[in-house]
Short mmCIF file of C-alpha atoms in Angstrom, two decimals:
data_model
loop_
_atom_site.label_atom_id
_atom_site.label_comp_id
_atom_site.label_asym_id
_atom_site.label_seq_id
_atom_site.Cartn_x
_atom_site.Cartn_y
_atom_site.Cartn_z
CA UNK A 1 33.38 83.02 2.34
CA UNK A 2 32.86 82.12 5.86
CA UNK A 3 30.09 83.99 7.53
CA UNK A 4 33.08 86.18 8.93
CA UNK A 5 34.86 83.46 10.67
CA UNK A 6 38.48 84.74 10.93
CA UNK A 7 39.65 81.88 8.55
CA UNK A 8 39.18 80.33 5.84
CA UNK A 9 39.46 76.58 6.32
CA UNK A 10 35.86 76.19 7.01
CA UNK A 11 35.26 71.72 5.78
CA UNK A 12 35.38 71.35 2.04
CA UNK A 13 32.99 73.13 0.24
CA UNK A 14 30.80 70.20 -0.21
CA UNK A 15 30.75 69.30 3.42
CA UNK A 16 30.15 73.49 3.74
CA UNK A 17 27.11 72.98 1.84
CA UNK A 18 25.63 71.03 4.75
CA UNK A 19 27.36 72.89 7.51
CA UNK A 20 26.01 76.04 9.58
CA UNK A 21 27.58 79.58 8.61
CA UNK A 22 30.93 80.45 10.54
CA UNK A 23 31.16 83.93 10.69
CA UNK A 24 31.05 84.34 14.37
CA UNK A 25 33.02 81.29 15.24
CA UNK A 26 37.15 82.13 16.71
CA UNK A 27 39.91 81.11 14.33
CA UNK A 28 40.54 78.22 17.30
CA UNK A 29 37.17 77.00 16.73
CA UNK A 30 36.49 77.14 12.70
CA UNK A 31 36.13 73.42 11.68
CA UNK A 32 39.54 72.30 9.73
CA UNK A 33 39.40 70.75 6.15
CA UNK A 34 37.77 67.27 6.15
CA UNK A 35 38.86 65.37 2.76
CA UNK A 36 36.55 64.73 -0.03
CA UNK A 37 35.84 61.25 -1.33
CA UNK A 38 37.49 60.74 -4.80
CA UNK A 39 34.36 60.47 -6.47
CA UNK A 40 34.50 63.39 -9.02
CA UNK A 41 34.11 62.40 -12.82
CA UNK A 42 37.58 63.69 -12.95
CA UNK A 43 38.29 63.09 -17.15
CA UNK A 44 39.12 65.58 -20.18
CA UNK A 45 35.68 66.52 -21.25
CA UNK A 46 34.15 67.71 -17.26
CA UNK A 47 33.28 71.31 -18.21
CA UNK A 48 31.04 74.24 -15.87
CA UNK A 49 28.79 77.00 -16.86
CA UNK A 50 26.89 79.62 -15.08
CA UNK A 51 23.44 79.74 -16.48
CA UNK A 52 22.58 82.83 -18.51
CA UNK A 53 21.41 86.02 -16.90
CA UNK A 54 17.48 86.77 -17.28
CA UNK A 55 18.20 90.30 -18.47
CA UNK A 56 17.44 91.89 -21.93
CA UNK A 57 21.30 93.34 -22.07
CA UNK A 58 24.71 90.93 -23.25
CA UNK A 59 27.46 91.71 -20.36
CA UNK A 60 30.62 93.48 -20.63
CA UNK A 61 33.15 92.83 -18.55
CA UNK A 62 36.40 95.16 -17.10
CA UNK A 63 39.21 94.89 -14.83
CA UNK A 64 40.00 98.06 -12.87
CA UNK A 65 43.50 98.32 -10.77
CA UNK A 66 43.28 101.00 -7.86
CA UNK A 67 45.65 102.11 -5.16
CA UNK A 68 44.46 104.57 -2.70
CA UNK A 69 47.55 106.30 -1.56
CA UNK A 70 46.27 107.86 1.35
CA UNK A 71 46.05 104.55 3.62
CA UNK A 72 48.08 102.26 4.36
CA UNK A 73 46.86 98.18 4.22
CA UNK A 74 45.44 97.48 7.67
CA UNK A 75 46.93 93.86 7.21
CA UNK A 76 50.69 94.63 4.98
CA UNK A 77 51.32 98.73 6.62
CA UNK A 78 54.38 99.24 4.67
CA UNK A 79 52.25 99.51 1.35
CA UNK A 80 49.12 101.50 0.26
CA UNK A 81 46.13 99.57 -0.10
CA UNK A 82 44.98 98.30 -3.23
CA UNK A 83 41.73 96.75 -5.04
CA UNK A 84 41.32 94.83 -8.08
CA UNK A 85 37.75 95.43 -9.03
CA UNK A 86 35.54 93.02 -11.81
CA UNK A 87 33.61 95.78 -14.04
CA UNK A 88 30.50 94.24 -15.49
CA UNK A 89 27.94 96.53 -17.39
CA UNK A 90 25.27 96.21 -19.92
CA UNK A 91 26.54 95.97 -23.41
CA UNK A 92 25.84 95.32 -26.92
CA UNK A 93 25.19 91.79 -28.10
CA UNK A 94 28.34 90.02 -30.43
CA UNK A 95 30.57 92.54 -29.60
CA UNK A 96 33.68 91.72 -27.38
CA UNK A 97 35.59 87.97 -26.72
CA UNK A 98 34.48 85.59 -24.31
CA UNK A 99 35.95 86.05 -20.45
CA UNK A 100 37.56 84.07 -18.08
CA UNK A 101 35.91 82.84 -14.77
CA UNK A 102 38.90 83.19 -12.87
CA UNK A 103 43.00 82.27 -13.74
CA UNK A 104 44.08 79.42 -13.28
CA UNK A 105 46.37 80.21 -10.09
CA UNK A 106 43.58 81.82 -8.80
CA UNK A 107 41.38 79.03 -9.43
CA UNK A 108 44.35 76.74 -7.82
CA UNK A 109 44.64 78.70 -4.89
CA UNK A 110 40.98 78.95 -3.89
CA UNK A 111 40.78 74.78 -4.67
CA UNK A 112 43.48 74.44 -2.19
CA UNK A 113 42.44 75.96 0.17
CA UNK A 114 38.99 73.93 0.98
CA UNK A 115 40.45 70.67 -0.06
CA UNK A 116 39.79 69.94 -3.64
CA UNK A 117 42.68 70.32 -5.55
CA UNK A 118 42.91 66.38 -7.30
CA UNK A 119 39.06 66.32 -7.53
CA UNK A 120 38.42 69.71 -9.20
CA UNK A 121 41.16 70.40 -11.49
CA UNK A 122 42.02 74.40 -11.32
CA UNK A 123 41.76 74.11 -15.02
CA UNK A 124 38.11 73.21 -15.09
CA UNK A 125 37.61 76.01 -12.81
CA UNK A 126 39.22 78.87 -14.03
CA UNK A 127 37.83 77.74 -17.41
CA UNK A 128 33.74 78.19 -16.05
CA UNK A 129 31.49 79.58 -19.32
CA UNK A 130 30.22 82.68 -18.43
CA UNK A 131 28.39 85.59 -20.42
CA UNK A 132 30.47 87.81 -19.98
CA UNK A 133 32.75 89.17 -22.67
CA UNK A 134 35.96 91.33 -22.83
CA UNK A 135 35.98 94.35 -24.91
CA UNK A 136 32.12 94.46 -25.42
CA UNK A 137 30.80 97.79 -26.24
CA UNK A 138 28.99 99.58 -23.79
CA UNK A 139 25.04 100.11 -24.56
CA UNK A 140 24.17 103.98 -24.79
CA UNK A 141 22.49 105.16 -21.19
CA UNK A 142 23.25 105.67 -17.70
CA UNK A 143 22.76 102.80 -15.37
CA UNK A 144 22.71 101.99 -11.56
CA UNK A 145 26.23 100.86 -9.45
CA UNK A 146 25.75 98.05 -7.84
CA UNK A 147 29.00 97.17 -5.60
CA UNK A 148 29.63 93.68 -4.60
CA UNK A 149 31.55 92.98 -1.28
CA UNK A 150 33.25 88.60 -1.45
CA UNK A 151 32.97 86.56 1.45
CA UNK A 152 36.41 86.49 3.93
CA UNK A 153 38.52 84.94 2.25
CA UNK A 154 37.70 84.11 -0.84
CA UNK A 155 37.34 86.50 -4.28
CA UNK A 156 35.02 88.24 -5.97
CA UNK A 157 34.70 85.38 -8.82
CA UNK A 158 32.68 83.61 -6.45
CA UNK A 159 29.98 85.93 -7.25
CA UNK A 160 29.85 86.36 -11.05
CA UNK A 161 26.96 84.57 -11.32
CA UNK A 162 25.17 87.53 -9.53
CA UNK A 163 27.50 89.96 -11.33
CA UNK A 164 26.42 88.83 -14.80
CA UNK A 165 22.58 89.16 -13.59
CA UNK A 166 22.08 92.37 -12.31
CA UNK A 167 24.17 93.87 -15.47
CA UNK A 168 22.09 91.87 -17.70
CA UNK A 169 18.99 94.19 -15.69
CA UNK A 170 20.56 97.14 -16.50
CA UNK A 171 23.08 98.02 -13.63
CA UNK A 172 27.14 98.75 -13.45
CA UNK A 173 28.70 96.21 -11.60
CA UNK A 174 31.70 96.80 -9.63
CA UNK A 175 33.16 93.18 -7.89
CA UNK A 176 35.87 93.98 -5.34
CA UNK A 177 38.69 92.11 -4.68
CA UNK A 178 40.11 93.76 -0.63
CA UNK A 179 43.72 92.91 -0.76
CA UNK A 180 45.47 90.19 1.42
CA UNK A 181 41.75 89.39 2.23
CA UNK A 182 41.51 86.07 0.46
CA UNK A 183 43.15 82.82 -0.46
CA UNK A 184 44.70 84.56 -3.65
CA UNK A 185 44.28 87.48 -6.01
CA UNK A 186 46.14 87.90 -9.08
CA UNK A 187 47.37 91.96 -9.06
CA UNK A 188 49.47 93.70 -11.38
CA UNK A 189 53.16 92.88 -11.62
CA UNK A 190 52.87 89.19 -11.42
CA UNK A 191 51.68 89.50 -8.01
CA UNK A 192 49.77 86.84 -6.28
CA UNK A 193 48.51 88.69 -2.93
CA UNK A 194 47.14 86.10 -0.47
CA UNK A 195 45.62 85.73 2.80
CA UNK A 196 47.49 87.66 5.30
CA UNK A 197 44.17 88.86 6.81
CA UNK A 198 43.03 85.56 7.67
CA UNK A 199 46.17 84.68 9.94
CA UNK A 200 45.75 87.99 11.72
CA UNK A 201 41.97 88.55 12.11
CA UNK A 202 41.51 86.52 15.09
CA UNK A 203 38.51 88.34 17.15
CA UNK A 204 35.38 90.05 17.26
CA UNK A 205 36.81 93.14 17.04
CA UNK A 206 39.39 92.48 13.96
CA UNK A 207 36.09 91.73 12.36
CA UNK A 208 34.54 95.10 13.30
CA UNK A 209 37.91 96.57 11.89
CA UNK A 210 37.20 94.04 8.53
CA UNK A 211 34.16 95.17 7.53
CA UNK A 212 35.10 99.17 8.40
CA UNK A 213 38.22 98.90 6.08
CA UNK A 214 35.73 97.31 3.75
CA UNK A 215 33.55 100.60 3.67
CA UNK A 216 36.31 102.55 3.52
CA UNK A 217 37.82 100.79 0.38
CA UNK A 218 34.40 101.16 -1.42
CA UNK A 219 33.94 104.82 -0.52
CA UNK A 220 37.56 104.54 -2.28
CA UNK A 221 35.95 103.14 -5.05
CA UNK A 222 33.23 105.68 -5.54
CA UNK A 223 35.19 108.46 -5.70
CA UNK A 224 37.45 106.98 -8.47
CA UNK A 225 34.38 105.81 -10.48
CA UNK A 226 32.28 109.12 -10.02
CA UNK A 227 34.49 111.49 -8.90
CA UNK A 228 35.77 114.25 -11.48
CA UNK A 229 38.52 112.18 -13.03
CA UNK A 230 37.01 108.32 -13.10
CA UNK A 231 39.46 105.90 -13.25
CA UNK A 232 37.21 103.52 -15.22
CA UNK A 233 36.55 104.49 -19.25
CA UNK A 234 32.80 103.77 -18.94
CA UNK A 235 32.55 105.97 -15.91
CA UNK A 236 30.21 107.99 -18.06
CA UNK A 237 27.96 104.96 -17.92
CA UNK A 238 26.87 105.14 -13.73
CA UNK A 239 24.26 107.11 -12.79
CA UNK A 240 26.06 108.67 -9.17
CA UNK A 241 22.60 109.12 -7.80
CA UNK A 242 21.40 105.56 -8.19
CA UNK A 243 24.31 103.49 -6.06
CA UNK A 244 23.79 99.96 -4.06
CA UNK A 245 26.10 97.54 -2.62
CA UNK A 246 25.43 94.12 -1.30
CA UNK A 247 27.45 91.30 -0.05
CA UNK A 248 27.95 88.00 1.01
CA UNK A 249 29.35 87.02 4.39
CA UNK A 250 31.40 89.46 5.71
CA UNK A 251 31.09 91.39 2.71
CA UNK A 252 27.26 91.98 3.50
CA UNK A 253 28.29 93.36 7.05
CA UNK A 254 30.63 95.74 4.82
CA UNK A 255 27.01 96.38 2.90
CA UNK A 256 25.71 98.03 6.08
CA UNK A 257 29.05 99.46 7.49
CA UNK A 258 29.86 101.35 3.60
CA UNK A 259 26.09 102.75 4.35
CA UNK A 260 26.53 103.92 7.82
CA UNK A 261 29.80 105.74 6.87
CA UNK A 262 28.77 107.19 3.04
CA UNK A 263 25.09 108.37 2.24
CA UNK A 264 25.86 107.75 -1.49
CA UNK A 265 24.86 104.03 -0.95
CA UNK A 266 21.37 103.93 -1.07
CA UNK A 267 20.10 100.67 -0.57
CA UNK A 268 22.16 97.82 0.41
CA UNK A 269 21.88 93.50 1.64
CA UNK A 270 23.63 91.40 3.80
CA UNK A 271 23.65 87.96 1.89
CA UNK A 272 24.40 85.38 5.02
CA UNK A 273 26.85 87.40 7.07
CA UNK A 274 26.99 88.36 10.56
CA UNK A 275 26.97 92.38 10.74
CA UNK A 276 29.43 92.67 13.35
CA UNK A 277 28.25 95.98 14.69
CA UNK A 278 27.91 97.34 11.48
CA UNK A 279 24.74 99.03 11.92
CA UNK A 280 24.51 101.92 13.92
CA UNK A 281 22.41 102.28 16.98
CA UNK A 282 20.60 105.20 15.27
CA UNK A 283 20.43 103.38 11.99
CA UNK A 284 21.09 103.91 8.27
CA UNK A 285 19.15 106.93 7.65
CA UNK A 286 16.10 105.65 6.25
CA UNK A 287 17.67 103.68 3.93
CA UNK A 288 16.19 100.67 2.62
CA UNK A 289 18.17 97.30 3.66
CA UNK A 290 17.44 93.29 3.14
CA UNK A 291 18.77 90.23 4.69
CA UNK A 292 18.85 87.20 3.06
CA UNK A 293 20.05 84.23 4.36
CA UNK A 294 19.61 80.42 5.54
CA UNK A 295 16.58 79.10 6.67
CA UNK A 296 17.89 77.90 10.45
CA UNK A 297 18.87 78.12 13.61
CA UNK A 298 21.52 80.44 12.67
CA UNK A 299 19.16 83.20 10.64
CA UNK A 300 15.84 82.77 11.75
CA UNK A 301 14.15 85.20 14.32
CA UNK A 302 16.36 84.32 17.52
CA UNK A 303 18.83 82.26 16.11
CA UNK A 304 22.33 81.68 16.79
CA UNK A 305 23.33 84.88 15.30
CA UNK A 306 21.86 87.54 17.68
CA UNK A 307 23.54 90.54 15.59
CA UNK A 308 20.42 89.96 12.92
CA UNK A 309 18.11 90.08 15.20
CA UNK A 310 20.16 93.22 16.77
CA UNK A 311 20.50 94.85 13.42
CA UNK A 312 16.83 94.41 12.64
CA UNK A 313 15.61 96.58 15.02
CA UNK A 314 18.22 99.10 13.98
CA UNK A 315 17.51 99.13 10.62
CA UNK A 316 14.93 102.22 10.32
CA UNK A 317 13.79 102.02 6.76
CA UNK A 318 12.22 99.83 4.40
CA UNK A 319 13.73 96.40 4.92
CA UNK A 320 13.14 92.77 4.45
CA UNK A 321 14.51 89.52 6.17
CA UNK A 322 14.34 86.66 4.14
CA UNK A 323 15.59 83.41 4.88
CA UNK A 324 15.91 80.39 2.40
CA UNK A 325 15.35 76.27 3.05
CA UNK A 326 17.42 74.12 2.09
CA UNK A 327 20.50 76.54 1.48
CA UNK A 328 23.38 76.86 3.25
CA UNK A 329 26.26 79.42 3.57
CA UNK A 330 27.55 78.79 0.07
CA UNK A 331 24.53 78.43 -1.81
CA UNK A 332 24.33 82.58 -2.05
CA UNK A 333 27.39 81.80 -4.05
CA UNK A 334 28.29 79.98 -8.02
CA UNK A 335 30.53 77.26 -5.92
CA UNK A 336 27.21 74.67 -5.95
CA UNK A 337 26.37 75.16 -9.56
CA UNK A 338 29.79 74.03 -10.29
CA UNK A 339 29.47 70.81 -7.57
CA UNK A 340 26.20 69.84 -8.92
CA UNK A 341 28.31 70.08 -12.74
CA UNK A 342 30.87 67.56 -12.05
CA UNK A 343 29.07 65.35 -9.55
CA UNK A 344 30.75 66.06 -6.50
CA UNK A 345 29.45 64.20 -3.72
CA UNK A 346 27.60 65.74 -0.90
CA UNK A 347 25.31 67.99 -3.15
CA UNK A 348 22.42 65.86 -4.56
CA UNK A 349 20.73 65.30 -0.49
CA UNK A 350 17.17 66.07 -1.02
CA UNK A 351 17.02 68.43 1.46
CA UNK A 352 19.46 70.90 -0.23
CA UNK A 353 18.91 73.24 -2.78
CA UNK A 354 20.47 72.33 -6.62
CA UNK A 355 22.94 74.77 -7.22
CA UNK A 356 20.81 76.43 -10.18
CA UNK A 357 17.78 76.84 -8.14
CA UNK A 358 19.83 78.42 -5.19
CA UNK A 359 21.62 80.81 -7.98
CA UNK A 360 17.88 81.42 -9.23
CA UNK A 361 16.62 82.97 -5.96
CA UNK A 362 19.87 84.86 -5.51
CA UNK A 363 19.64 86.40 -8.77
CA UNK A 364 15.77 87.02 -8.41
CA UNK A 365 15.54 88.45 -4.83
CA UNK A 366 18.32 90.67 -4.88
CA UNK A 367 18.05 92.07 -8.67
CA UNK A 368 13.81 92.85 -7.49
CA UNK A 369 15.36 94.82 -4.26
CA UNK A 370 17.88 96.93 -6.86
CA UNK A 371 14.79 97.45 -9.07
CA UNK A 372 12.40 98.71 -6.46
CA UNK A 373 15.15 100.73 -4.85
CA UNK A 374 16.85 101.89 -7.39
CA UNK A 375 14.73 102.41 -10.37
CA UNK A 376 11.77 102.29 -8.32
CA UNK A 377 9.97 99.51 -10.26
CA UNK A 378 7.32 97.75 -8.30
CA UNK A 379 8.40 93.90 -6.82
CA UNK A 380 5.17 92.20 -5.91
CA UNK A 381 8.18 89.39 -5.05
CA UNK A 382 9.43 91.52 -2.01
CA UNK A 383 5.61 91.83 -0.83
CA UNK A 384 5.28 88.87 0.61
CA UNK A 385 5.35 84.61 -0.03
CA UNK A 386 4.95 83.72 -3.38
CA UNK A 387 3.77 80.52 -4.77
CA UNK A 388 6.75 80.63 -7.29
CA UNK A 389 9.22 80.65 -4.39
CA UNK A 390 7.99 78.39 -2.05
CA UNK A 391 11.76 77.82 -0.52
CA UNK A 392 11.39 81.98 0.84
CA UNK A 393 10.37 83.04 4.14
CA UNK A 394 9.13 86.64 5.64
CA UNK A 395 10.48 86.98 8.44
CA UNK A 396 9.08 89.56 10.73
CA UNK A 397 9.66 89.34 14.02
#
């Protein structure tokens, strides 16, 4: 989930909380894994939850399998490249089981990874309460897609929390998983794919190539969910006029670089990522985009990452740059609900957002720039400061 840094042993997640994004920083120079004190409440009865979604619909929740056959993976060539995609969509209350977060290798792998296997037991993890349910039957309509785009690195379980809230709203939800692209995916077969990608992308330009596979996997997507033979068995659900995509990290460069290559995105954010070129000089066609991100050196006006600034004045439609105090990189993410949960140190400062309120504004600013874009219901929360927000900036430089 690094802000596209080309690996993914940013410091533990709880030291990440207080760290600056990493997307632009070399492999050489990404900061290595700094152990966590043994602190964590670490007995039998430690249990995490997402909070609810807002939304007047229960969630249903999918698992879609898809190999496109006509590429091969930019990181394993000798086999096609493949997605495993998280469907959530609005459904009918009681119906369905309860799902998992995550499994627990999954869970296991991802803990690993940042440090914190021994002080956040996969188990706990991979066992997260969530509203979404397997099997749930579909409410009657047709909805918006929404496609979500993980961090480098890491999978698209790190942004169920989101997931769950926009289909709540009344949007199809399709989470995408980019093969060899983070610290481990469970695929079909037994398979456990891992993070080839990570070893390999080691420059600006493997990044560029990142985030263009990335649109072209999505434009993959879209023609299997709306094409004339949908793989998924709710296809009939999506409304193919009404399609977004955001992202966090370097899946919110992939935001703007799925737009720039395929008009049926229209609207799309970068949550906290650099864009990597992603925008074209000549723009996305009038299409409405936001940035939302941390409120510091790294995404204000003239910060540290120059391509926001760069891809501001690119941007040619409606758009918004918002940045947010007291979060950092991972707070666009369900990681610091789950800290703040078991007491892990490092996330009570009073400078930093609780891991609920960070959640909150996620949820809030980027389901009111679906609904004005998409359904095109008014947002007096995207005109401007709020009162309610106070933690939200305008940026307009």
């Amino acid at each position: 989930m690094l802000k596209s840094s080309a690996t993914p042993t940013i410091a533990l997640l709880t030291l990440a909380l207080a760290l600056p994004t990493a997307d632009a920083w070399p492999a050489a120079a990404a900061p290595t894994h700094v152990p966590i004190a043994a602190s964590f409440r670490n007995d039998t009865d430690s249990r995490t939850s997402l909070p609810r979604p807002t939304g007047p619909y229960a969630v249903g929740r999918d698992t879609l399998h898809l190999v496109d056959r006509a590429r091969r993976d930019p990181w394993v060539p000798d086999t096609a490249r493949e997605l495993m995609v998280g469907m959530f969509y609005p459904a009918l209350p009681g119906t369905g089981v309860p799902a998992p977060y995550t499994t627990v290798q999954e869970a296991r792998l991802f803990l690993k990874s940042y440090g914190l296997e021994g002080v956040f037991p996969a188990e706990t993890l991979s066992a997260t309460a969530t509203s979404g349910r397997v099997g749930a039957r579909p409410a009657r309509g047709r909805y918006p897609l929404v496609v979500l785009s993980p961090g480098f690195g890491v999978s698209r379980f790190t942004l169920t929390g989101l997931a769950e809230e926009l289909a709540s709203r009344g949007y199809v939800v399709a989470a995408v998983d980019h093969a060899y692209e983070s610290v481990g995916t469970a695929f079909p077969g037994g398979r456990m794919l891992t993070c080839v990608a990570c070893a390999k992308a080691q420059s600006e330009q493997d990044l560029e190539a990142v985030t263009a596979g990335r649109g072209k996997d999505v434009s993959f997507l879209l023609d299997r969910l709306t094409g004339p033979r949908p793989a998924w068995r709710y296809a009939g659900l999506i409304d193919r006029n009404r399609i977004g995509m955001a992202g966090h990290s370097v899946g919110g460069a992939s935001a703007a670089a799925t737009m720039a290559g395929d008009r049926r995105i229209r609207a799309g954010v970068n949550i906290d990522g650099a864009f990597h070129a992603a925008v074209p000089a000549d723009g996305l066609g009038g299409r409405p985009f936001m940035m939302l991100g941390t409120d510091d050196e790294t995404h204000r006006p003239g910060g540290t990452d120059t391509s926001w600034d760069q891809a501001w004045n690119q941007l040619d439609g409606w758009k918004r740059w918002l940045t947010v105090a007291g979060s950092t990189h991972y707070s666009f993410s369900d990681i610091p609900v789950f800290l703040d949960e078991l007491g892990l140190p490092g996330t009570q400062s009073p400078q930093a957002l609780s891991g609920n309120r960070s959640l909150h504004i996620t949820r809030a600013y980027v389901g009111a720039f679906f609904d004005l874009q998409l359904k095109h219901i008014p947002q007096p929360l995207l005109d401007g400061p709020t009162p309610t927000e106070p933690e939200v900036t305008f940026n307009n430089p």
